[in-house]
XYZ file of C-alpha atoms in Angstrom:
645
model
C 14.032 24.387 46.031
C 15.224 24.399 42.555
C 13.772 27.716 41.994
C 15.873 29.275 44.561
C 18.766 27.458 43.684
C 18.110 29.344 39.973
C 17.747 32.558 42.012
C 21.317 32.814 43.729
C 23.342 31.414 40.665
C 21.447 33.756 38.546
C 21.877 36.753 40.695
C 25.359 36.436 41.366
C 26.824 38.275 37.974
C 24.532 40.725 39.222
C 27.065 41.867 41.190
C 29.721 42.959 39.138
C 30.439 43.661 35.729
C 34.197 42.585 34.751
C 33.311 41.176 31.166
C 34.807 39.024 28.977
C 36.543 41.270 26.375
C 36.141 44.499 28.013
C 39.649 44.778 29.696
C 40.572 47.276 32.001
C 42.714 50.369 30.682
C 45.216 51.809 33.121
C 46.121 55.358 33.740
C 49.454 56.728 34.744
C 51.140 60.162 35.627
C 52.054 62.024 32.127
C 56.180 61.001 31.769
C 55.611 57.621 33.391
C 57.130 55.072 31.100
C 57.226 51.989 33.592
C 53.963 50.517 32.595
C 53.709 49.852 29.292
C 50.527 50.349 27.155
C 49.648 53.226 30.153
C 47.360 56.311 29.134
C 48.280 59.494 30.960
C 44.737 61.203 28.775
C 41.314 61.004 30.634
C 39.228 61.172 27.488
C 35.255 62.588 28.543
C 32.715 61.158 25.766
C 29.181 62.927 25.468
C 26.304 60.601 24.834
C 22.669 61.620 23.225
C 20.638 63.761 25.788
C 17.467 62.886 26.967
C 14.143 64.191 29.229
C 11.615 62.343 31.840
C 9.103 64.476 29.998
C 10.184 64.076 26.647
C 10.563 60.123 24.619
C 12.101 62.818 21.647
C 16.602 62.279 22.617
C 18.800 64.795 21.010
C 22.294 64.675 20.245
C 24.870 66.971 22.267
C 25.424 69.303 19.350
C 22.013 69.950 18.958
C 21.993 72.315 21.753
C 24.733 74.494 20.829
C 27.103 72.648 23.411
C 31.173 72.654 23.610
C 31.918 70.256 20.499
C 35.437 68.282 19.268
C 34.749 68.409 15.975
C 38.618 67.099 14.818
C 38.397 64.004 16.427
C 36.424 60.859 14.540
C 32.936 59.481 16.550
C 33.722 55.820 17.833
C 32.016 53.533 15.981
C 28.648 52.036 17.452
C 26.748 48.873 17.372
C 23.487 48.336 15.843
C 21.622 48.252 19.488
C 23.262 51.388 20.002
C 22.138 52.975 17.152
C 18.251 51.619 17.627
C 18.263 52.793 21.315
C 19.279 56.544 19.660
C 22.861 56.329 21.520
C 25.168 58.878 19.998
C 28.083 58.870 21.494
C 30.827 62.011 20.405
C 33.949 62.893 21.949
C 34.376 66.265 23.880
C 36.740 68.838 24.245
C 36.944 67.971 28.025
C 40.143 66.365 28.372
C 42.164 65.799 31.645
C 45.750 64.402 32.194
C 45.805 61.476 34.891
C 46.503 63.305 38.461
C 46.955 67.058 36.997
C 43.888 68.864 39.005
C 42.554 71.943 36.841
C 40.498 74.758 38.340
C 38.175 76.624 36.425
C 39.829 75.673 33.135
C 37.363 77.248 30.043
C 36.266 75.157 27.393
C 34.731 77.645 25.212
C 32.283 80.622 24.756
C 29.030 80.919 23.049
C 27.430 84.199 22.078
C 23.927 84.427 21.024
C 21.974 87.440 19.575
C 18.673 88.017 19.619
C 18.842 89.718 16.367
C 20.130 86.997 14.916
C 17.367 84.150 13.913
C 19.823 81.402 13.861
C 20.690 83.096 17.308
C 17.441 83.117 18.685
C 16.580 79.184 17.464
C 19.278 77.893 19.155
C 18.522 79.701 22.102
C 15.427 79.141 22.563
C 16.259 75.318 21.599
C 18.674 75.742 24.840
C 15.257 76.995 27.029
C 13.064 73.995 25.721
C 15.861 71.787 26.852
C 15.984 73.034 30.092
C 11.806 73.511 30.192
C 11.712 69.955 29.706
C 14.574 69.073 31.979
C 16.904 67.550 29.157
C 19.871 65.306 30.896
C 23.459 65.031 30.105
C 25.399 61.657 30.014
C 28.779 61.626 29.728
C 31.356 58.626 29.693
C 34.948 58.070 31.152
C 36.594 54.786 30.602
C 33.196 53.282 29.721
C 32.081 54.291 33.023
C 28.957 56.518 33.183
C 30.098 59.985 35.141
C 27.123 60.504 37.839
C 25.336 63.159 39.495
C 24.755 61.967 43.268
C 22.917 63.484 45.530
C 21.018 62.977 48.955
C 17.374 61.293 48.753
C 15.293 60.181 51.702
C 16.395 58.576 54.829
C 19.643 59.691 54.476
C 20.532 57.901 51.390
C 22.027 58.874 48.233
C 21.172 58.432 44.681
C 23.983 58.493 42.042
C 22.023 59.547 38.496
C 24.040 58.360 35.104
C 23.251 62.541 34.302
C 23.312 65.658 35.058
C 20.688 68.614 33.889
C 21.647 71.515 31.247
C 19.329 73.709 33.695
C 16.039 74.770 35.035
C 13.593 76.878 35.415
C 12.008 79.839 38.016
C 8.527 79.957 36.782
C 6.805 83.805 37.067
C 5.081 82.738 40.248
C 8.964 82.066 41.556
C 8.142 78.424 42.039
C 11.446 76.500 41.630
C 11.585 73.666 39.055
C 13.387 69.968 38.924
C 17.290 71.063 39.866
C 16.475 74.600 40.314
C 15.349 73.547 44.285
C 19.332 72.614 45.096
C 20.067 75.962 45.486
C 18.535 78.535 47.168
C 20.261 81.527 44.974
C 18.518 80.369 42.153
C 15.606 82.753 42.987
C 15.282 84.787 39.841
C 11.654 84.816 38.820
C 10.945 83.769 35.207
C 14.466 83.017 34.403
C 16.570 80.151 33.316
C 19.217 78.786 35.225
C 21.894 77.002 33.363
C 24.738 74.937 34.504
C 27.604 76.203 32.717
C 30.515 74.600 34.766
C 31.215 71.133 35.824
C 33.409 70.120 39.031
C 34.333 66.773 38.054
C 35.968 64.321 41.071
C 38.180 60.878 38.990
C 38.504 58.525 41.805
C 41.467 55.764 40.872
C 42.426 52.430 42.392
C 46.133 51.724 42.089
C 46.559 47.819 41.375
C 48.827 46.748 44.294
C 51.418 43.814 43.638
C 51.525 44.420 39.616
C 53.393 47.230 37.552
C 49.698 48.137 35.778
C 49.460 51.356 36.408
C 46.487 53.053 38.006
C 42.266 51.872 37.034
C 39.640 54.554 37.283
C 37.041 53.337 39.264
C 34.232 56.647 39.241
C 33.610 59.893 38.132
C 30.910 62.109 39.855
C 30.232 65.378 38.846
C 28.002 68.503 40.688
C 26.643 70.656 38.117
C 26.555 74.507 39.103
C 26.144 78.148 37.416
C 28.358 80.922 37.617
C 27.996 84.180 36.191
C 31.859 85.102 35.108
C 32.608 88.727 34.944
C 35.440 88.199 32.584
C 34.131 85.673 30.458
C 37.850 85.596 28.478
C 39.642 84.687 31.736
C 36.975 83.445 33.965
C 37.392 82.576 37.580
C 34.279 80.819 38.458
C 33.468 82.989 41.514
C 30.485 85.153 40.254
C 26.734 84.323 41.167
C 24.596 81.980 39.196
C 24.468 82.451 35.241
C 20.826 82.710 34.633
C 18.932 83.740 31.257
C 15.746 85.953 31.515
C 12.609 84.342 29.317
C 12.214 87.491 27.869
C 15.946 88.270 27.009
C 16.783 90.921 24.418
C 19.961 91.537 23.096
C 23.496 90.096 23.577
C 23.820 86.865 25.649
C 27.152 84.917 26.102
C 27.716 81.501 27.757
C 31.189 80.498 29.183
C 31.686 76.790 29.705
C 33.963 75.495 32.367
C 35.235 72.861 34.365
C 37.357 72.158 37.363
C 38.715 68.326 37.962
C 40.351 67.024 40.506
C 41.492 63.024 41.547
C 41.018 61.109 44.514
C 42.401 57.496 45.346
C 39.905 54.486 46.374
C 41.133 51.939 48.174
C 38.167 50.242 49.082
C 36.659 50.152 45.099
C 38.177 47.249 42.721
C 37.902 47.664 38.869
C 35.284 44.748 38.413
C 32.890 46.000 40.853
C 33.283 49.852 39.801
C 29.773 49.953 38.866
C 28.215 48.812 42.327
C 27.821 52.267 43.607
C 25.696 53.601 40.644
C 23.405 50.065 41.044
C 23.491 50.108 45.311
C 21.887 53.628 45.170
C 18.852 52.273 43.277
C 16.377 50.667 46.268
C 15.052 48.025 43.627
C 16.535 44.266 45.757
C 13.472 44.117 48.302
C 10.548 45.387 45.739
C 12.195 42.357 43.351
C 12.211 39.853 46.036
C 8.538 40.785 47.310
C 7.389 40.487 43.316
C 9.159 36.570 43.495
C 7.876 35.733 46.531
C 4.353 36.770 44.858
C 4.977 35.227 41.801
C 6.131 31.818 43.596
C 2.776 31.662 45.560
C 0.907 32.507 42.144
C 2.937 29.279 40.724
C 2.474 26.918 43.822
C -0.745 27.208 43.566
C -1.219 26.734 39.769
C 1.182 23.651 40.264
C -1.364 22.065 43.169
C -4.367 22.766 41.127
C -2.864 21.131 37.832
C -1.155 18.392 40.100
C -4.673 17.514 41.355
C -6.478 17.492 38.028
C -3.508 15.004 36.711
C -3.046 12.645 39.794
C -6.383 12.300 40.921
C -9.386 13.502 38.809
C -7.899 12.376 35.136
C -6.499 9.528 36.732
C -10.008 8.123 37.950
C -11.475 9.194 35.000
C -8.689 7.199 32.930
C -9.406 4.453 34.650
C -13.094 4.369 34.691
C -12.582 5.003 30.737
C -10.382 2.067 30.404
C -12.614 0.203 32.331
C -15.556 0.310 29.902
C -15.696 -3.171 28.216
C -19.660 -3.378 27.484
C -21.891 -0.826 25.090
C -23.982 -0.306 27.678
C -21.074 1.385 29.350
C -19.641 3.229 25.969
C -22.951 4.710 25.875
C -22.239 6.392 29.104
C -19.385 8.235 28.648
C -19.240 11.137 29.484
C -16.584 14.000 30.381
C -13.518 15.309 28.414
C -13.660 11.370 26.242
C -16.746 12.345 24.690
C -14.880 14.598 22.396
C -12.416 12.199 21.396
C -13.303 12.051 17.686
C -13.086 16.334 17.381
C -10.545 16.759 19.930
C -7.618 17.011 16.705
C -10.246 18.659 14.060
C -8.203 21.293 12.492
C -8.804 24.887 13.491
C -10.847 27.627 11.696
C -8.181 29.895 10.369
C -5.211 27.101 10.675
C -2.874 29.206 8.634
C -3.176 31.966 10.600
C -2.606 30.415 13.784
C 0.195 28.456 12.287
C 1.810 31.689 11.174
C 1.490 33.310 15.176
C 2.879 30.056 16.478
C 5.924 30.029 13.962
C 6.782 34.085 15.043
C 6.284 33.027 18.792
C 8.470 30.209 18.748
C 11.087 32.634 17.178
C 10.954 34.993 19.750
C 10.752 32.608 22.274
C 14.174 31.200 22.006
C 15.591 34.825 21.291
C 14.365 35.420 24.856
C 15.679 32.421 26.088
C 18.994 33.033 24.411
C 18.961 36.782 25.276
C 18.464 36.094 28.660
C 20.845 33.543 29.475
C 23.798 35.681 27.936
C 22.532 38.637 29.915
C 22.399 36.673 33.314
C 26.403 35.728 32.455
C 27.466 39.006 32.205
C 27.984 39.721 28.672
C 25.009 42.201 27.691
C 25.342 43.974 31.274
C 25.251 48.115 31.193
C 28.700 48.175 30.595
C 28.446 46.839 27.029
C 26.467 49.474 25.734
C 23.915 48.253 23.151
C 24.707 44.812 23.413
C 21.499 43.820 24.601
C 19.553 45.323 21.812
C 22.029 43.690 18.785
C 22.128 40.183 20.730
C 18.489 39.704 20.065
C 18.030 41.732 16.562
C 21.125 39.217 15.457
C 19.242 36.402 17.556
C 16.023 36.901 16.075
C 17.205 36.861 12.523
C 19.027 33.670 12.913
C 16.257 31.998 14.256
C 13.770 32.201 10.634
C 14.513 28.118 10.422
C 12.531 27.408 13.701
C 10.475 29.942 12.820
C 9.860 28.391 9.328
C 10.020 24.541 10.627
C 7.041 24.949 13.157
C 4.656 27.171 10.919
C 4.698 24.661 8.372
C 4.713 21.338 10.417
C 1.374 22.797 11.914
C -0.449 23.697 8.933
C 0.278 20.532 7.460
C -0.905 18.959 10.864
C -3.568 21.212 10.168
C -4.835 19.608 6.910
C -3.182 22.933 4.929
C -2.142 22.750 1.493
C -0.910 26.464 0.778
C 2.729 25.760 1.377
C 3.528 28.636 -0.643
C 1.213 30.930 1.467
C 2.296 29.861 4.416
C 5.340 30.292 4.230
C 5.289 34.031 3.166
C 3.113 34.942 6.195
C 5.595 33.596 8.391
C 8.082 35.139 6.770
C 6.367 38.634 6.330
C 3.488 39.096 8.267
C 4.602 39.574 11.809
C 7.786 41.221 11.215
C 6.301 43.456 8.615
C 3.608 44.880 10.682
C 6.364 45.161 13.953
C 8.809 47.187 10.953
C 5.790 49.613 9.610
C 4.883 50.395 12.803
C 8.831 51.004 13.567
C 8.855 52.836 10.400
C 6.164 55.154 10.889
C 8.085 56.264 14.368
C 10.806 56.950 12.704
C 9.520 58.542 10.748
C 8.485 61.217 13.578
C 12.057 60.648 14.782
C 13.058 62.090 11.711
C 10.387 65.181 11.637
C 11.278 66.080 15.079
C 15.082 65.806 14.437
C 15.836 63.301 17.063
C 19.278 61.385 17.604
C 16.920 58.298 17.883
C 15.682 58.492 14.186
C 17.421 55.889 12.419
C 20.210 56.629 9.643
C 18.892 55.929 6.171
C 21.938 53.638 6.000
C 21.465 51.640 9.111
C 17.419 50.853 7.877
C 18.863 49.693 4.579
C 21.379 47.316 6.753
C 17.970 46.036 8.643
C 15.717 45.203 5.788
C 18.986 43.287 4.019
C 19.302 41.230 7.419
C 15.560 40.636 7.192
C 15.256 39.668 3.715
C 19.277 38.261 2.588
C 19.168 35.831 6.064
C 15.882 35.718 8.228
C 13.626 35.706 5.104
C 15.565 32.723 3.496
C 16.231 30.758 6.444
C 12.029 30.537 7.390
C 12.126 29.171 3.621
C 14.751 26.518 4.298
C 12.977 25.369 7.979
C 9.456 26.159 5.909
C 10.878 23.163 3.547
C 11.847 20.937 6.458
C 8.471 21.238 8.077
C 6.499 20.303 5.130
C 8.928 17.805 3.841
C 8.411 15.837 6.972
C 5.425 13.837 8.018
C 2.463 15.219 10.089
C 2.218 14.837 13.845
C 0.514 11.833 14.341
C -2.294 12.116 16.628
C -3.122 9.313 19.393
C -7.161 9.087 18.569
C -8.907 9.687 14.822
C -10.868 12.564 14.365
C -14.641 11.936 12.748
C -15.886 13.091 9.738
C -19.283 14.830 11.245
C -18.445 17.608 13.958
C -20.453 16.932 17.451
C -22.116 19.228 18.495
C -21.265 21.678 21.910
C -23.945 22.005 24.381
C -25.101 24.744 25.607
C -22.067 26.601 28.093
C -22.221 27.840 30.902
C -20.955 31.422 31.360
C -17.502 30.444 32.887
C -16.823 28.286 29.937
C -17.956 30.065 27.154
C -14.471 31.646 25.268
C -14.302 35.468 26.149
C -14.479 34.672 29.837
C -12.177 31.924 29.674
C -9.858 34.070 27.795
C -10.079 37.015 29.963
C -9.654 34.935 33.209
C -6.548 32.932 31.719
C -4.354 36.302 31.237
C -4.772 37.464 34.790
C -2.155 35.217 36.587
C 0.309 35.448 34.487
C 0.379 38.898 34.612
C 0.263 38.592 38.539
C 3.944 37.138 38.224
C 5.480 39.776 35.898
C 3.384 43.573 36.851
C 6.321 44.530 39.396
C 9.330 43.573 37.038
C 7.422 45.261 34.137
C 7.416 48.645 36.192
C 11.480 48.663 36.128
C 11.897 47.492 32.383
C 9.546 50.694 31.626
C 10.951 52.580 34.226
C 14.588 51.568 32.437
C 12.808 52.673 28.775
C 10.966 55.796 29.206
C 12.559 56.798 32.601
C 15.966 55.981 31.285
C 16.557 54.358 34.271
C 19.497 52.013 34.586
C 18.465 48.372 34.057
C 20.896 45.547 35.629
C 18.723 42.698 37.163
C 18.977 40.177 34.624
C 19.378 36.842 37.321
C 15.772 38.364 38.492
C 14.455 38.930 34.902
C 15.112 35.389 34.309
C 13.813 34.097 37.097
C 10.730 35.729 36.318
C 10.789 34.965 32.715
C 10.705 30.954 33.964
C 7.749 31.693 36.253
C 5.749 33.369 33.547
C 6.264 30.363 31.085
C 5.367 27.804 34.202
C 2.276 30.132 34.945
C 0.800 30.630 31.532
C 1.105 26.889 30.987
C -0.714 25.832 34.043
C -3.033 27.988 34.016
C -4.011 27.326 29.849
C -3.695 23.370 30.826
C -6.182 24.140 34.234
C -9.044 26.648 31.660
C -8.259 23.352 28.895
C -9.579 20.680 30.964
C -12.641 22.825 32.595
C -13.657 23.071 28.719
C -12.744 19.427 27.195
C -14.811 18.350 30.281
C -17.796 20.669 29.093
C -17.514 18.836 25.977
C -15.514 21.896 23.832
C -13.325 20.854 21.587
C -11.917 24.000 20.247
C -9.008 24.159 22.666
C -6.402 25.565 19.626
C -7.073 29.214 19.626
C -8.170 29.298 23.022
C -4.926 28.030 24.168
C -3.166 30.433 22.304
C -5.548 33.623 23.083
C -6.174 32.723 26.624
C -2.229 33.104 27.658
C -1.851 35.785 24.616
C -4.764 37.652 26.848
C -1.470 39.251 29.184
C -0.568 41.049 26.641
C -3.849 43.087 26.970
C -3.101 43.542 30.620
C 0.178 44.578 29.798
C -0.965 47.321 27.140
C -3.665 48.267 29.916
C -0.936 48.754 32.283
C 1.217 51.005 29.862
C -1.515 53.004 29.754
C -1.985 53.378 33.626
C 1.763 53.675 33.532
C 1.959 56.435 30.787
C -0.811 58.759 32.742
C 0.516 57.955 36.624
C 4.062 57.648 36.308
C 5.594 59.781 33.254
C 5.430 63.708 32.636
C 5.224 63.577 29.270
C 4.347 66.391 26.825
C 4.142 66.819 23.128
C 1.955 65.155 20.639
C 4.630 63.558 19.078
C 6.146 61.884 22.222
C 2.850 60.545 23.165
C 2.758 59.040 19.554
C 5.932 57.188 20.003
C 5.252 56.027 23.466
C 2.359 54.203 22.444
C 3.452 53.420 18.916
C 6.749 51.703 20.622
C 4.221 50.237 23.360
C 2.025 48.360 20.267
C 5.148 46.589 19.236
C 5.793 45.674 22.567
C 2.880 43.868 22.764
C 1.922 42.713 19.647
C 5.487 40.512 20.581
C 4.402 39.693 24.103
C 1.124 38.341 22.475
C 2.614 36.006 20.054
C 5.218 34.964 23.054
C 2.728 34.152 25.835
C 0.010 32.679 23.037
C 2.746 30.250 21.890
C 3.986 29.110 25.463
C -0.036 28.401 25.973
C -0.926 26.821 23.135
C 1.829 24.797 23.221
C 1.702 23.497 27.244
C -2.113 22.640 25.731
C -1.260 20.961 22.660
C 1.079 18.607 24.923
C -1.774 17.735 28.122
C -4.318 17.140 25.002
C -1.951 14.733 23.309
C -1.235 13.226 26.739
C -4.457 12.556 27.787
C -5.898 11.189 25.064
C -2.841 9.007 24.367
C -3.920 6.861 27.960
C -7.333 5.941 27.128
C -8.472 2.959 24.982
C -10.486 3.823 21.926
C -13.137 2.132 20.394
C-alpha cells in the first residue's frame, strides 16, 4: 500500500513542468506598451545536431547552416556542456503575430572546384546519409516535428531532419518516404525551408500579455527558380551524389500564429510527452517488479519469523556441553563470522565510492521527482549530480575508513588515497580517452579544454579534500563493535555443494534485481543513444526503491543459505552477488547496441561502449554497496540474539 501511495505522489510532477525559477515570458503585438516587461521578438535558438546512427553530435555551424554570428551564445551549465549541448542563436527571428511567407534567410553556394567547397558538401551528404536531426528552441520550448504513427496516433519529435536519401536502387530512406516526389534516384533531398506554426495562450483576467505554448514545424524542399527572390513554389531541391559544378542552397521559412485555448503555460510540454506510448509499458515493468519484491519479502519474512527464530531459540536453549557440541547451522561459524576480509582495503575503498553515489542518486532523484531537473531545465540533471557527487567525498571518506579499521587495517594513508583516486580516476581516464575521440572526430560533445580544467579542480580543490576530512573522522572514531569475538584459528568450510559454492551464488543473486529495472533501463538508453526525451522521474524512483529492496533481500536470502552451510565469507559475496547486475546490465547494452541502434563508424561504436563501461563500473559499486550493506546488518542482527559461550 505504501508503495502505491509513493507511486501517485511521485508521478504527479510528472505532469507538468512549471518550475521554480523558470518564469513564464510573455509576448505581445510589436507597439503594445500595456504590459510591461512584454517581448514583441520570437527569438529561434539552434541546439547541437545529432543521428540514431551516429553517438558523434555536431554543432549547427558545422554543416554550413544559416548562422547569427553578431549575437553572443547564452551561457550553459556544466551538464549542458557534458551532454555536448550547444546551443547558438539563429538568424530566424519572428515578431509576435506578424505571419511571414517564404521569407529567405540566406544562400549558400558550393563549388565543386573548390576543396573547401566540396568538404562541406559532402559534410552536408554524410549528415543527411546518417539522418542528422535538427533541434531548435523557442521560449525554452523544444519546436517539434509531428507526424502520424500507427493507429491513428501522432508522434511529436523534439527534431526535424536536414534530409535524406534515394539510394541507386530508388529505395526511399528515413524522411525521404513522406513524400512521394522525392523519387530522384541516387540523389539527396534536403529540406531547405521550414513552415513554422507559434501557437499562444492569452492569459485571461491579467494584463500579461500573451505565453507561447508550442511550436511545430514540417520540414520540406523546394527548388526556387529565383534563388534572390524566392517564392517557395518550385519542386523539391535535391542534390545528385555525383554533382559537378555549381550548387546553391536557398534557406527559407514561412511562420504563421495560432491561438490555444485549451493549452496553459505549465502544462505546455504535455503534448510532446502524451505522444510517447511509454505509461502502460512503465506500469506493466512495476507491476513485475512488485511481484519480484513480494516474493523476496515472503521468502526473507519466513527465514526471519520462523526458521531463525526456532533456530534462536533452540541456540539459546543449549545449557549442557553435550548440547554445545551439537550445534550446528549458521552458529557454528560464530567465532569467523567478523574475520576480516582478504583484500579489506579494497573492498573498503568500493564501499566508500558506492556509498557516494548512492546518496547522489538518492538526492538526484528526489529533486528530479519535484520538478526541478525536468526537460525544461536543460542540463540540470547532469550538474545536480556532478555538483552532488563532489560534495559527497566526506561520506565517501567516513565509511572507507571506518571499515578498514573495522577491518583490522592500518594503512590510513593508503586508504584514503584509493578512495579518493581510484574509482573516480579510472571513471575520468576512461572519460578522457572518449574525449579524446570527441576531439579527433570534431564533435560538439568533446569537452572544452577549459571546462576539463574546471572538472579536475572540482575533483581535487573540494571532493579530494573532503574524503580526507570524513577519511579523518572514520579513523578517528572507534571500530564497529561486533556482537560475538572472532577466534584466532580459521575453521575450516566443508565441502559445498554446487548451489553454494561463490560463482553460482553470485551469478544467481544479480538476476532479480535486474528483473525489476530491464524495462526502465530500455527508456534511459533509449533517452541516451536514441535521444529520446526522458521525463518519468516519479517512475524512476519508484523503481530505484524496488531495486535497493530487491538486491537486499535477495543478498540477505543467498547470506543465510551460506552461513547455514557453514561459510563465513559473506563480505565480498555480499557485495559481488548484488554488484553481479551490473554484468546483466553490460550484457544487455550489448543486446541493446546490436538489436535496437543503427549505428555505424568505428569511432561511435568506441564511445558507445566506452560510455557503457562507466555506466557500469558505477552501477557495480552502487548495487555491491546496497548488498553488502543489507548483509552486514542481518549478520550483525543475528548473531546479536544468540547467547555465546
Amino acid at each position: 500500500m505504501l508503495l502505491w501511495l509513493l507511486a501517485a505522489a511521485l508521478l504527479a510532477p510528472a505532469a507538468a513542468f512549471y518550475l521554480p525559477g523558470l518564469a513564464p515570458v510573455s509576448f505581445c503585438e510589436p507597439g503594445n506598451d500595456k504590459v510591461p516587461d512584454c517581448k514583441s521578438t520570437i527569438e529561434l535558438f539552434v541546439n547541437r545536431l545529432d543521428s540514431v546512427e551516429s553517438v558523434l553530435p555536431y554543432e549547427y555551424t558545422a554543416f554550413d547552416f544559416c548562422s547569427e554570428k553578431t549575437m553572443e551564445r547564452p551561457s550553459e551549465n556544466l551538464g549542458q556542456v557534458l551532454f555536448g549541448e550547444r546551443i547558438e542563436p539563429s538568424p530566424y527571428k519572428f515578431e509576435f503575430k506578424k505571419p511571414v511567407v517564404c521569407g529567405k534567410v540566406c544562400m549558400r553556394t558550393y563549388s565543386a572546384n573548390n576543396p573547401s567547397d566540396k568538404a562541406k558538401l559532402d559534410f552536408l551528404k554524410k549528415g543527411m546519409l546518417l539522418n542528422y536531426q535538427h533541434h531548435w528552441i523557442v521560449d525554452n520550448m523544444p519546436v517539434t516535428w509531428c507526424y502520424d504513427v500507427e493507429d491513428g496516433k501522432k508522434f511529436c519529435n523534439p527534431g526535424f531532419p536536414i534530409g535524406c536519401f534515394v539510394t541507386e536502387a530508388g529505395r526511399s530512406k528515413d524522411a525521404c518516404i513522406v513524400n512521394s516526389n522525392f523519387n530522384e534516384k541516387d540523389a539527396f533531398y534536403i529540406f531547405n525551408h521550414v513552415d513554422i506554426t507559434i501557437y499562444y495562450h492569452i492569459v485571461e483576467h491579467e494584463q500579461l500579455g500573451a505565453r507561447l505554448v508550442a511550436a511545430k514545424i514540417e520540414p520540406k524542399s523546394y527548388e526556387n527558380p529565383n534563388d534572390d527572390k524566392p517564392d517557395c513554389s518550385g519542386g523539391p531541391k535535391f542534390l545528385k551524389n555525383k554533382h559537378t559544378g555549381e550548387f546553391k542552397i536557398t534557406y527559407t521559412y514561412s511562420v504563421n500564429f495560432a491561438e490555444d485555448k485549451k493549452i496553459r503555460w505549465a502544462s505546455r510540454w504535455d503534448y510532446i510527452l502524451e505522444s510517447m506510448p511509454h505509461t502502460n509499458i512503465q506500469w506493466f515493468s512495476i507491476m513485475n517488479s512488485l511481484v519480484i519484491v513480494l516474493f523476496l519479502s515472503g521468502m526473507v519474512a519466513m527465514i526471519m519469523l520462523r526458521t531463525l527464530h526456532k533456530d534462536i531459540a533452540r541456540y539459546n536453549q543449549m545449557d549442557s556441553v553435550e548440547d554445545a557440541q551439537e550445534e550446528f547451522g549458521w552458529k557454528l561459524v560464530h567465532g569467523d563470522v567478523f574475520r576480516p576480509p582478504k583484500k579489506g582495503m579494497l573492498l573498503s575503498v568500493f564501499l566508500g565510492s558506492g556509498t557516494q553515489i548512492f546518496i547522489m542518486t538518492v538526492v538526484t532523484l528526489f529533486f528530479a521527482c519535484l520538478g526541478f531537473l525536468s526537460p525544461a531545465n536543460r542540463g540540470a540533471l547532469m550538474t545536480c549530480a556532478v555538483v552532488l557527487w563532489v560534495l559527497l567525498g566526506t561520506p565517501a571518506g567516513y565509511v572507507a575508513a571506518r571499515l578498514y579499521k573495522s577491518f583490522g587495517g592500518e594503512k590510513w594513508k593508503t586508504n584514503v588515497l584509493l578512495t579518493a583516486f581510484l574509482c573516480p580516476g579510472v571513471v575520468f581516464a576512461d572519460f578522457f580517452v572518449m574525449n579524446l575521440i570527441l576531439w579527433g572526430e570534431g564533435s560538439s560533445a568533446a569537452m572544452p579544454f577549459g571546462t576539463l580544467v574546471a572538472i579536475l579542480a572540482l575533483w581535487f580543490c573540494i571532493s579530494v579534500p573532503l574524503t580526507f576530512i570524513g577519511a579523518y573522522f572514520g579513523f578517528k572514531k572507534t571500530g564497529i563493535e561486533h556482537p560475538v569475538r572472532t577466534n584466532q584459528i580459521p575453521r575450516q568450510i566443508p565441502e559445498q555443494s554446487f548451489y553454494t559454492k561463490p560463482f553460482p551464488g553470485i551469478i544467481m543473486g544479480g538476476i532479480l534485481p535486474f528483473g525489476c529495472i530491464f524495462i526502465q533501463l530500455f527508456f534511459i538508453l533509449n533517452s541516451i543513444w536514441s535521444h529520446q526525451m526522458y521525463y518519468m522521474f516519479g517512475f524512476l524512483f519508484l523503481v530505484f526503491i524496488i531495486l535497493v529492496i530487491t538486491c537486499s533481500e535477495a543478498t540477505i536470502l543467498l547470506c543465510y543459505f551460506h552461513l547455514c552451510a557453514e561459510d563465513y565469507h559473506w563480505q565480498w559475496r555480499s557485495f559481488l552477488t548484488s554488484g553481479f547486475t551490473a554484468v546483466y546490465f553490460l550484457v544487455y547494452a550489448i543486446h541493446y547496441f546490436f538489436s535496437k541502434l543503427q549505428i555505424t563508424g568505428l569511432a561511435s561504436i568506441i564511445l558507445y561502449y566506452g560510455y557503457t563501461m562507466i555506466m557500469v563500473l558505477i552501477f557495480f559499486l552502487f548495487t555491491g554497496t546496497i548488498g553488502f550493506f543489507a548483509c552486514f546488518w542481518f549478520v550483525t542482527k543475528i548473531y546479536s540474539v544468540v547467547k555465546v559461550d
